[in-house]
Short mmCIF file of C-alpha atoms in Angstrom, two decimals:
data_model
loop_
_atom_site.label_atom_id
_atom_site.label_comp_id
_atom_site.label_asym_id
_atom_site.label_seq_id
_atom_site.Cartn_x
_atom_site.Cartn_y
_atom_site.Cartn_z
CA UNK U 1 -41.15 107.27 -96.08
CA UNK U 2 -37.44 108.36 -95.81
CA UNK U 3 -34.73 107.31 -98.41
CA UNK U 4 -31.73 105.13 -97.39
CA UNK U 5 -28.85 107.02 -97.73
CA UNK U 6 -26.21 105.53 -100.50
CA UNK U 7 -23.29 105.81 -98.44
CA UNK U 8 -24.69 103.54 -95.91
CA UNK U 9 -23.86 100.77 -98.47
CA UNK U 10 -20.46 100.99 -97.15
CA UNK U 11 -21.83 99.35 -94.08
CA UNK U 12 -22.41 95.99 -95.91
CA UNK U 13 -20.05 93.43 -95.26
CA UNK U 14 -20.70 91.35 -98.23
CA UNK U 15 -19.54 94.33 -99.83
CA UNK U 16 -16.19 94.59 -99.04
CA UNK U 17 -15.64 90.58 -98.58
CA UNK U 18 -16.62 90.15 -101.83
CA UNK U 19 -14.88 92.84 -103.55
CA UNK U 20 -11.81 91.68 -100.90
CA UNK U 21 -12.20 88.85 -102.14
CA UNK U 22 -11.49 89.45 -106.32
CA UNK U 23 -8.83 91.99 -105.58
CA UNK U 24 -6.82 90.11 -103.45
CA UNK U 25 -6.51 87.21 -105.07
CA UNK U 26 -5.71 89.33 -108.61
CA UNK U 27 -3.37 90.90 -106.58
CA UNK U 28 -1.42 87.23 -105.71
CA UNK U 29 -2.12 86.42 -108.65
CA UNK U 30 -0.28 89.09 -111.10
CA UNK U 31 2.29 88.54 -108.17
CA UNK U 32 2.89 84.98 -108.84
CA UNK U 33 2.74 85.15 -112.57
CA UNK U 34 5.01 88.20 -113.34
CA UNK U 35 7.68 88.16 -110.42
CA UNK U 36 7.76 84.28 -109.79
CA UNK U 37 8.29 83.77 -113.42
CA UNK U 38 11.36 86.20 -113.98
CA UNK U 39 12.33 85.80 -110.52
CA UNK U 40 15.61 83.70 -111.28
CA UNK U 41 16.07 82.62 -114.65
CA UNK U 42 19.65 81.39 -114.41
CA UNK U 43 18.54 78.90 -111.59
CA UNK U 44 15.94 77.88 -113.69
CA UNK U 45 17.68 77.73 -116.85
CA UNK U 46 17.92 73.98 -118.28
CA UNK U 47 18.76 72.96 -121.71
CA UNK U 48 19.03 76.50 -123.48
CA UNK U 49 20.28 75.72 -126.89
CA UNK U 50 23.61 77.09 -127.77
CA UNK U 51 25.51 76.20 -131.04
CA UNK U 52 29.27 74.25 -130.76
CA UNK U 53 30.98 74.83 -133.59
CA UNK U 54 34.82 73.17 -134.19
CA UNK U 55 36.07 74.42 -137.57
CA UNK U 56 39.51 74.21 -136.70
CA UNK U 57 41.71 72.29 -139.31
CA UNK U 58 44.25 71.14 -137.02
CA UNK U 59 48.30 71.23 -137.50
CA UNK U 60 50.87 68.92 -137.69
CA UNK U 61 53.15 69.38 -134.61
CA UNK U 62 56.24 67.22 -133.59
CA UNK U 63 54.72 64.83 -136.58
CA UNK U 64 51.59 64.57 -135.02
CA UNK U 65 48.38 65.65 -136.40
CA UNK U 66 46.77 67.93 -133.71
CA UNK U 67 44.14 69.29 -133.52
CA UNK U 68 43.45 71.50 -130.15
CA UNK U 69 39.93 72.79 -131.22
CA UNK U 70 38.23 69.00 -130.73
CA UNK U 71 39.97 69.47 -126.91
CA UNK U 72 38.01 72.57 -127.09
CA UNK U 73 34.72 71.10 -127.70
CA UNK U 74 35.09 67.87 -126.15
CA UNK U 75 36.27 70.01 -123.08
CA UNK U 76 32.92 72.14 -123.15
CA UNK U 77 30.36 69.67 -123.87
CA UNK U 78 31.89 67.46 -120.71
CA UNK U 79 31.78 70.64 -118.68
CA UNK U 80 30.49 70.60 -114.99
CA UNK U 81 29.97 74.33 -115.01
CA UNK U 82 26.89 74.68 -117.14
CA UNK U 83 25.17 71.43 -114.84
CA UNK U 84 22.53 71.11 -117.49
CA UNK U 85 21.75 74.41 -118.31
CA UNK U 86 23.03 75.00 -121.58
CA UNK U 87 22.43 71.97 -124.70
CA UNK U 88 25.49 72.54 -126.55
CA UNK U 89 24.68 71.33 -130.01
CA UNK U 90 27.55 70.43 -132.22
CA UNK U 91 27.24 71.39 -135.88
CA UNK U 92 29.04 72.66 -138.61
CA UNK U 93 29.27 76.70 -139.83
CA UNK U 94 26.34 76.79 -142.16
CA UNK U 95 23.67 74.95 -140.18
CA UNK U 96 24.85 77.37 -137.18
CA UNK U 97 24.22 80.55 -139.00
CA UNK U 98 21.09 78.88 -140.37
CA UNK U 99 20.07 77.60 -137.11
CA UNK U 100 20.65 81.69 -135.49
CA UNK U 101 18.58 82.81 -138.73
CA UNK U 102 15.44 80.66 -137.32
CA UNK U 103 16.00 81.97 -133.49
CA UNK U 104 16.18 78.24 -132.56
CA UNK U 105 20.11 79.25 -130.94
CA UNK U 106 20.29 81.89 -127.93
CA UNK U 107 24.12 82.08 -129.04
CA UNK U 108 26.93 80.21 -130.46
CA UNK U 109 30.62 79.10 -129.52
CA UNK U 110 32.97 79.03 -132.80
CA UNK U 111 36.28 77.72 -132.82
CA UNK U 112 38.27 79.39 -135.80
CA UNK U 113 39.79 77.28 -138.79
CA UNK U 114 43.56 78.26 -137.65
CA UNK U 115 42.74 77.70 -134.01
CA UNK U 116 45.92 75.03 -133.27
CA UNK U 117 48.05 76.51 -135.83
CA UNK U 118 47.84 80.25 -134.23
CA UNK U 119 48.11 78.26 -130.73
CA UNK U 120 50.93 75.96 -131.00
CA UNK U 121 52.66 78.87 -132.70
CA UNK U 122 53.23 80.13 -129.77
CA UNK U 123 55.64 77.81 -128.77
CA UNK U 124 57.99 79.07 -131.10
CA UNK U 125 57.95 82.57 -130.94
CA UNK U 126 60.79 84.77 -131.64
CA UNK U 127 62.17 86.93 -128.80
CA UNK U 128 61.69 89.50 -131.05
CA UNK U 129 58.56 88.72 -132.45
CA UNK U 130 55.13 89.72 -130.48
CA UNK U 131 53.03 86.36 -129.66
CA UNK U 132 49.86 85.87 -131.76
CA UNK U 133 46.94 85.27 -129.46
CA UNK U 134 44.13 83.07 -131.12
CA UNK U 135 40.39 83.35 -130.68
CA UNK U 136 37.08 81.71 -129.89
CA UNK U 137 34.45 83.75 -131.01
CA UNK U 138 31.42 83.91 -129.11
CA UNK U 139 27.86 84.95 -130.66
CA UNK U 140 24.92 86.13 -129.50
CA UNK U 141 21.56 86.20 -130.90
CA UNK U 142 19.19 89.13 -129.63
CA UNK U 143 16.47 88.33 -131.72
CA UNK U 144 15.99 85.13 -130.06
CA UNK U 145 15.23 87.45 -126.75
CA UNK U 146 17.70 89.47 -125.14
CA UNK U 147 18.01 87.72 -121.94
CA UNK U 148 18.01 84.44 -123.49
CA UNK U 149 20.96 85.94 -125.89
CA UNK U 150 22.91 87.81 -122.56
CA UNK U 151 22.11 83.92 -120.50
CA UNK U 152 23.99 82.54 -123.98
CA UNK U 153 26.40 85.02 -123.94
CA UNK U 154 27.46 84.80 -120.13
CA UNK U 155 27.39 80.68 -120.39
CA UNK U 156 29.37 80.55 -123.64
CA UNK U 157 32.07 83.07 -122.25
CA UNK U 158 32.65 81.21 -119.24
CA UNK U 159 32.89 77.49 -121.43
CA UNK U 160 35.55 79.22 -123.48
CA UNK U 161 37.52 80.91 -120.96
CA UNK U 162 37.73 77.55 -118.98
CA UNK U 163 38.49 75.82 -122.32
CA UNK U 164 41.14 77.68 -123.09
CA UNK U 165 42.99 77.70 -119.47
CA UNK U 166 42.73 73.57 -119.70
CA UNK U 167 44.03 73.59 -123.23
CA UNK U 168 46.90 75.94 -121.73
CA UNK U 169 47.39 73.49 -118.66
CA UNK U 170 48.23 70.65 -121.48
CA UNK U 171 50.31 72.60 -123.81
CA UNK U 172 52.67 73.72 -120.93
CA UNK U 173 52.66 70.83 -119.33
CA UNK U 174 53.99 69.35 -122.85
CA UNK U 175 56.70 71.67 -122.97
CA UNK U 176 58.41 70.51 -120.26
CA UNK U 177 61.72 72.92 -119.43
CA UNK U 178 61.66 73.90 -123.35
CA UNK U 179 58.75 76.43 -122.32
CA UNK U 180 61.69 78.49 -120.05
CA UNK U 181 63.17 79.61 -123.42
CA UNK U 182 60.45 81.39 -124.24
CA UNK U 183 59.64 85.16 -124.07
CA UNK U 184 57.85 85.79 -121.16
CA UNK U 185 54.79 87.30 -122.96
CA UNK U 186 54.17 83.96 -124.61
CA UNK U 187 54.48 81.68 -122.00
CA UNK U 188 51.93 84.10 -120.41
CA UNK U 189 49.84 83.31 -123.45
CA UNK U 190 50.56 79.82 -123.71
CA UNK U 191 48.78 79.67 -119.85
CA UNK U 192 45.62 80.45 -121.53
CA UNK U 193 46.36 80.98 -125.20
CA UNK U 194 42.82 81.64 -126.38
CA UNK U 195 41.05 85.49 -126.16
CA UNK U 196 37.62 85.23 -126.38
CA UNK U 197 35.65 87.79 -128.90
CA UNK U 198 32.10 88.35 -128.83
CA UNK U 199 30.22 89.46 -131.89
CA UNK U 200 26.53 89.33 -133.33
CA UNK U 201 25.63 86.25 -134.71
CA UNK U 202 22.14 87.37 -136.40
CA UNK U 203 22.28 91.07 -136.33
CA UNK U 204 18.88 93.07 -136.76
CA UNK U 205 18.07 96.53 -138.08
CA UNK U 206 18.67 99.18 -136.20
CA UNK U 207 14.89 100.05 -135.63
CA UNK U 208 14.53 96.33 -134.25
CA UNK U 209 14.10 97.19 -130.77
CA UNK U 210 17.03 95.21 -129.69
CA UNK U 211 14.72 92.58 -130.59
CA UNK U 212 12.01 93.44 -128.83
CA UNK U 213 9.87 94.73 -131.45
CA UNK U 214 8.13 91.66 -132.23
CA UNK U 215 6.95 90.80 -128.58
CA UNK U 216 5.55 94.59 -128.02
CA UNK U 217 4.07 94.29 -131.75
CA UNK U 218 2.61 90.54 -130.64
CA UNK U 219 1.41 92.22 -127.06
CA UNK U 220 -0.91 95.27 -128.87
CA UNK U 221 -2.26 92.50 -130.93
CA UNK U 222 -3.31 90.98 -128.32
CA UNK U 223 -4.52 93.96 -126.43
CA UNK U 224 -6.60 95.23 -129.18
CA UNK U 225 -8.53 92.34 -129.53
CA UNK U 226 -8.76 91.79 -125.50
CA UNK U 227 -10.29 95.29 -125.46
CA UNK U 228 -11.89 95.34 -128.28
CA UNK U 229 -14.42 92.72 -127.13
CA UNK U 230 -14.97 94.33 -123.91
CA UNK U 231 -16.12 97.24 -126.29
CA UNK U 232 -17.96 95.09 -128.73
CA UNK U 233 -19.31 92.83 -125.95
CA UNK U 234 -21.12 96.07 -124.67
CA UNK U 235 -22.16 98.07 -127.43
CA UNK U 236 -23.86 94.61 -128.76
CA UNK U 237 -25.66 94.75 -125.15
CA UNK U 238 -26.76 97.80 -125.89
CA UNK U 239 -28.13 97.39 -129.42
CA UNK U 240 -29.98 94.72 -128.56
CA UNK U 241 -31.76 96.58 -125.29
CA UNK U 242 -29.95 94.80 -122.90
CA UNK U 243 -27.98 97.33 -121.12
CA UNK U 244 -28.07 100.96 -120.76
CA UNK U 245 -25.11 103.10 -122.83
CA UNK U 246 -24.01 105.86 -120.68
CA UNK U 247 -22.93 108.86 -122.43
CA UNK U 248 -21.62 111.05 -120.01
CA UNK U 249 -24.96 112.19 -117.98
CA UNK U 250 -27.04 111.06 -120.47
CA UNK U 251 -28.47 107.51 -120.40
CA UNK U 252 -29.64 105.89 -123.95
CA UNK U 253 -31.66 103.28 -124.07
CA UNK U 254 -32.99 101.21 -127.08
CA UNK U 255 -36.12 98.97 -126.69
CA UNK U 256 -35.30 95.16 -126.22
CA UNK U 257 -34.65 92.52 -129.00
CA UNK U 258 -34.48 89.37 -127.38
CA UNK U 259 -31.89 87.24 -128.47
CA UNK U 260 -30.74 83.92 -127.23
CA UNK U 261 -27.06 83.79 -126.15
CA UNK U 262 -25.72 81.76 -128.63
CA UNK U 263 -27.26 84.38 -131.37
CA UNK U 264 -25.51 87.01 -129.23
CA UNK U 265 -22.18 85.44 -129.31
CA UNK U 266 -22.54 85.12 -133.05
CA UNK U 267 -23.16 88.95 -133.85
CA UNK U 268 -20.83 89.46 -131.59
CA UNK U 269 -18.21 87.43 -133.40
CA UNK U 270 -19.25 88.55 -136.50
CA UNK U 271 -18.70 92.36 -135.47
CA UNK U 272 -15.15 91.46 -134.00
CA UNK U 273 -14.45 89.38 -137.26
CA UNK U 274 -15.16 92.68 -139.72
CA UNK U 275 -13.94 95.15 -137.57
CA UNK U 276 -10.51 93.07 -137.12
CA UNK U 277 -9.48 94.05 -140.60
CA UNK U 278 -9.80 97.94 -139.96
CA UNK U 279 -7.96 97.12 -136.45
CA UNK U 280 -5.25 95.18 -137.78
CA UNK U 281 -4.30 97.77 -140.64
CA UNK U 282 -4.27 100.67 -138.22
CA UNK U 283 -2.19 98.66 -135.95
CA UNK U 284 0.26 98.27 -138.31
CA UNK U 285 0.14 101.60 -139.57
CA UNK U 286 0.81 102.60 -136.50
CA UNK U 287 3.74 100.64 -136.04
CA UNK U 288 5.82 100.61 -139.29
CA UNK U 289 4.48 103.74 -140.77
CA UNK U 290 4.36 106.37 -138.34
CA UNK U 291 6.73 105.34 -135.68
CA UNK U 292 8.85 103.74 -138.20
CA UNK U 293 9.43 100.32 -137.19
CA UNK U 294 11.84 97.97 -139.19
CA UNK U 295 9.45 95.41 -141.12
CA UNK U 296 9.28 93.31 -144.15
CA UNK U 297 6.89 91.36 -145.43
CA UNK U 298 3.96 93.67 -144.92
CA UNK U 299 1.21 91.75 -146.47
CA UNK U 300 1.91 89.04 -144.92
CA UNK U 301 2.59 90.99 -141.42
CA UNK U 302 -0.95 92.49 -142.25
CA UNK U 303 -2.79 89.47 -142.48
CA UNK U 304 -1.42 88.22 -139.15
CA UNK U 305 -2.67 91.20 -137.40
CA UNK U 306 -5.94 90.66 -138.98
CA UNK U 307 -6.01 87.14 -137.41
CA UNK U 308 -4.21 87.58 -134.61
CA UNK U 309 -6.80 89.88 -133.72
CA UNK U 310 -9.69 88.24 -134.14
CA UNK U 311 -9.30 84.81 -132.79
CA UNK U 312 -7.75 86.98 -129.51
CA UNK U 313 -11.10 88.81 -129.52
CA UNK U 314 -13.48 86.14 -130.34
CA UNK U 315 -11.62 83.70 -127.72
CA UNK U 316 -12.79 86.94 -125.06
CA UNK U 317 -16.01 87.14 -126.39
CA UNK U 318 -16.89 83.56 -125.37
CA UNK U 319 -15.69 83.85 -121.60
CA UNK U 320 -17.37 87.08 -120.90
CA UNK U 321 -20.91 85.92 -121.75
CA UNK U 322 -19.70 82.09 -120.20
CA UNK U 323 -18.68 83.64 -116.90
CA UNK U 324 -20.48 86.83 -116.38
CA UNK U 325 -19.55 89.73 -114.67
CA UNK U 326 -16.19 87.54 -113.59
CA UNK U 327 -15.41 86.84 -117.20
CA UNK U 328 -13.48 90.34 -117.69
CA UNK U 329 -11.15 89.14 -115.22
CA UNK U 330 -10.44 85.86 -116.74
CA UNK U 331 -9.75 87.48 -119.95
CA UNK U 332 -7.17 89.85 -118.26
CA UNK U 333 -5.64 86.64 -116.85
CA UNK U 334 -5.55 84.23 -119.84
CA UNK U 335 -4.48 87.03 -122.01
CA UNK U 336 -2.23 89.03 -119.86
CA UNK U 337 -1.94 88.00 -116.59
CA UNK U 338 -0.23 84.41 -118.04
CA UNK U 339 0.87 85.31 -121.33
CA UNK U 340 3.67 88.54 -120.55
CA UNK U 341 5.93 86.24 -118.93
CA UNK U 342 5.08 82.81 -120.52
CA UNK U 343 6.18 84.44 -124.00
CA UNK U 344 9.72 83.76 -124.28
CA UNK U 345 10.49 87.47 -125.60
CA UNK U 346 11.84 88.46 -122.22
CA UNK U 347 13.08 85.30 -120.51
CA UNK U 348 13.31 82.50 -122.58
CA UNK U 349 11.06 79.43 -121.93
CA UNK U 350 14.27 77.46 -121.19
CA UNK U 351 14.94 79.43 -118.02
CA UNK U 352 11.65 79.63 -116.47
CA UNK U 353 10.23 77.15 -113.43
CA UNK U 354 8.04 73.89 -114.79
CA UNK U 355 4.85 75.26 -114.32
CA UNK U 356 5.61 78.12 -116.52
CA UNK U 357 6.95 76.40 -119.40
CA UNK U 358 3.48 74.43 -119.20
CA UNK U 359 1.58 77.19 -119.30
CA UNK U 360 3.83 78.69 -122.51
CA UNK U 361 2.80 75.65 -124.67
CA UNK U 362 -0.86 76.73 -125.52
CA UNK U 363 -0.88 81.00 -123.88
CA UNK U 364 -1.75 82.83 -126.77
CA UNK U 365 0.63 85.55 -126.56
CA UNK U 366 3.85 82.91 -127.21
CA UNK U 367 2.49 82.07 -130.30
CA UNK U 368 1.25 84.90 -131.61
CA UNK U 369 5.11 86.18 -130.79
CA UNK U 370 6.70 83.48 -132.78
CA UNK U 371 4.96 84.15 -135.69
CA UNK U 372 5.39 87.61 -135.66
CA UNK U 373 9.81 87.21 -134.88
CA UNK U 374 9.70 84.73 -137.87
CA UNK U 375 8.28 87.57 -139.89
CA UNK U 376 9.99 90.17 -138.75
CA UNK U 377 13.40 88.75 -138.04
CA UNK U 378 13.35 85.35 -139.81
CA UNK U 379 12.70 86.53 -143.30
CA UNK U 380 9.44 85.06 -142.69
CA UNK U 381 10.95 81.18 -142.94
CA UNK U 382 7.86 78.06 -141.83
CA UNK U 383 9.84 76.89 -139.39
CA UNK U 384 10.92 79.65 -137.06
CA UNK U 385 8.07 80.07 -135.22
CA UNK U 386 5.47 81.08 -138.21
CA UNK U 387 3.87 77.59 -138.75
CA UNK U 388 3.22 77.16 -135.13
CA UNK U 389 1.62 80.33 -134.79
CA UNK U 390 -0.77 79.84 -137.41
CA UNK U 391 -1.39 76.29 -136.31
CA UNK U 392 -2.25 77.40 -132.91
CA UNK U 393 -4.57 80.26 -133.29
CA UNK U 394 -6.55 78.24 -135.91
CA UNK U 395 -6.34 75.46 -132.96
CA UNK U 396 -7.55 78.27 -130.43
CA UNK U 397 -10.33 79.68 -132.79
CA UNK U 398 -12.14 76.05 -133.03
CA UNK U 399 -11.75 75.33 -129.18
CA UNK U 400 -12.56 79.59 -128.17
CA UNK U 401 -15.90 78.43 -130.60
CA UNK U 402 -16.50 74.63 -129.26
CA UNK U 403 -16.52 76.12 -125.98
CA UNK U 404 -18.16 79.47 -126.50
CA UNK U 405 -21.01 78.07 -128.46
CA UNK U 406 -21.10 74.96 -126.34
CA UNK U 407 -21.86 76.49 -122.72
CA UNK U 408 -23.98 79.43 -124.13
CA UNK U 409 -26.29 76.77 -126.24
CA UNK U 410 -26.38 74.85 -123.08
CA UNK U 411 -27.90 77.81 -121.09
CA UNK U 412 -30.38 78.78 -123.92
CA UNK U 413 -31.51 75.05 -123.67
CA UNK U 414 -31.57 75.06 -119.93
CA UNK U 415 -34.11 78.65 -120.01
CA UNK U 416 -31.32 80.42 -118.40
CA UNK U 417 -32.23 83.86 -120.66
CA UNK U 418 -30.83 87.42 -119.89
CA UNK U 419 -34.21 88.61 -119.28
CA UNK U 420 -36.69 85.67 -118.55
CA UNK U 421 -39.82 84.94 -120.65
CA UNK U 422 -42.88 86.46 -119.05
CA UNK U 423 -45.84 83.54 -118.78
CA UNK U 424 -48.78 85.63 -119.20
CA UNK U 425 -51.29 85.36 -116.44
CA UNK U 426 -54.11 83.15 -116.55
CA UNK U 427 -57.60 85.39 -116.38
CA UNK U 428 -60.32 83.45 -114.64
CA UNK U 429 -63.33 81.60 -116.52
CA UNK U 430 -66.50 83.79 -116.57
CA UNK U 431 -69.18 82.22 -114.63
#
């Protein structure tokens, strides 16, 4: 009898459909989710929250009280320019630099104290005398996300400059044939009196990653515990007799313990659960003590690893055994292929397409990422991101177990085993 030769496989059709099939639509897939998210953020932009801040005092000019910084904000929050895109919200000093120390502001527009005084004092400039430019101070926030903070940045600078040229419009239209006696360098100011500054409204440490540490920290989470229950998924398999363990050419085998699904899933957890604590300290150890990452709060930062970890593993362990051999590839999707760009730490959520910003209010990876910014960046405050991230992955470790222990208890009950039951033969009656 002569052997089929393996290569002939290659001849199947199924074969490459099928395999066609998976990679292909990965392929559109990864597509989709990574370009058509970051594709064109400023298009997409709508409502990114900026800060408006009017501290000017005002001066008394001509006996008038004036006060050109409410033209300034009155004149930005009417603005056609940002058509939407930017949610200027008004609020004093102190709730601003609060507001920046949460990450809840991408930047911030501040209009000085002596903002009409330093302006209409350029009306009455000395020949002599060098005009006085005021300023609007722009801030930007990396640690909110660094396109978010350069979208801010970009936005802000453009409501300011315009600002400024309309508040210049009114002051020279004001002055009438007095503004000819002026030097020329001021009535070049007094055309747009205000320079804009730009400074850093929540500045990090200098081992901060431009503020990108805490998304790349939030990612290897999530990647540990991904992979790790690949790993622990197998070895399990292979404890119990289920699956061979290759070992380079050699081949281990251990004799079978049957167990149903649902008891798989829960050594399986169990395994993930223990070894998340050895996971989440190297992790970290990795991180902040040998590549020297800027951290605080270290127990705390600890502990979120830990958990971070394991709910991201546990919530793979219950779609591999749920979907089978595809199951791999709906981890990689859930927990990669739609979490990178629906995390807000490269483009904010504010500036990507509807069906992204859907998709960002339950992925893992955005909440894991908030929690991790608040304690890295955010002094560890409740309510920049670190409440919501514990809410959530306690939220995704009851439905990863309602559904994991669900559809696997279902199958046990249905007699849909790994390895059927063998119904011993029936021997015939003696005569």
């Amino acid at each position: 009898m002569s052997e089929t030769p393996p290569f002939r496989v290659l001849r199947a059709k199924p074969l490459w459909i099928a395999n066609g099939v998976i990679t292909g639509v990965l392929a559109v897939l990864f597509a989709v989710f990574y370009v058509g998210a970051n594709i064109d953020p400023v298009d997409h932009m709508k409502n990114l929250p900026v800060g408006l801040v009017n501290a000017d005092k005002g001066a008394v000019v001509g006996g008038k009280q004036v006060s050109l910084g409410a033209q300034i904000t009155e004149s930005v929050k009417k603005s056609t320019a940002s058509g939407g895109k930017i949610d200027w919200k008004v609020m004093g000093e102190k709730e601003m630099k609060e507001e920046l120390g949460k990450g809840k502001l991408f930047g911030a527009l501040v209009v000085p104290a002596d903002f009409t005084s330093a302006t209409t004092a350029l009306t009455g400039t000395a020949s002599t005398g060098t005009p006085a430019r005021p300023t609007l101070t722009v801030l930007t926030n990396q640690s909110a996300g660094s396109i978010g903070s350069s979208l801010a940045r970009t936005a802000t600078t453009q409501a300011a400059e315009s600002a400024s040229l309309q508040v210049g419009k009114e002051l020279t239209a004001q002055g009438g044939t007095g503004q000819a006696k002026l030097p020329a360098a001021a009535r070049v100011l007094l055309a747009d009196p205000a320079a804009v500054t730009v400074e850093d409204g929540h500045p990090l440490d200098s081992h901060s990653g431009l503020g990108l540490t805490a998304f790349y920290y939030a990612l290897t989470l999530v990647v540990v515990g991904m992979l790790s229950a690949n790993v622990i998924s197998g070895q399990v398999d292979h404890a119990l007799g289920y699956t061979h363990n290759d070992m380079g050419p050699l081949r281990l085998h251990r004799p079978l313990i049957r167990a149903t699904r649902v008891q798989t899933l829960a050594i399986s957890g169990t395994l993930m659960a223990g070894l998340s604590l050895l996971m989440g300290t190297l992790v970290m150890a990795g991180a902040v003590g040998i590549m020297g990452m800027d951290a605080s709060h270290l127990p705390l930062l600890w502990l979120y690893s830990v958990c971070a970890i394991a709910v991201t593993g546990i919530g793979a362990l219950t779609l591999l055994p749920a979907f089978g051999t595809p199951g791999m590839l709906m981890v990689t999707l859930v927990f990669i292929g739609m979490a990178v760009p629906t995390s807000g730490a490269t483009t904010p959520i504010e500036a990507l397409p509807g069906f992204y910003r859907f998709l960002a209010e339950f992925e893992p990876l955005r909440q894991i990422t908030g929690g991790i910014r608040s304690i890295l960046y955010y002094d560890a405050q409740a309510d920049a991101g670190l409440t919501r991230g514990w809410v959530m992955m306690a939220a995704a470790l009851v439905a990863a177990a309602l559904f994991g222990f669900g559809v696997l208890g279902w199958y046990d009950r249905k007699g849909l085993h790994r390895i059927p039951v063998k119904t011993p033969e029936k021997t015939a009656a003696p005569a």
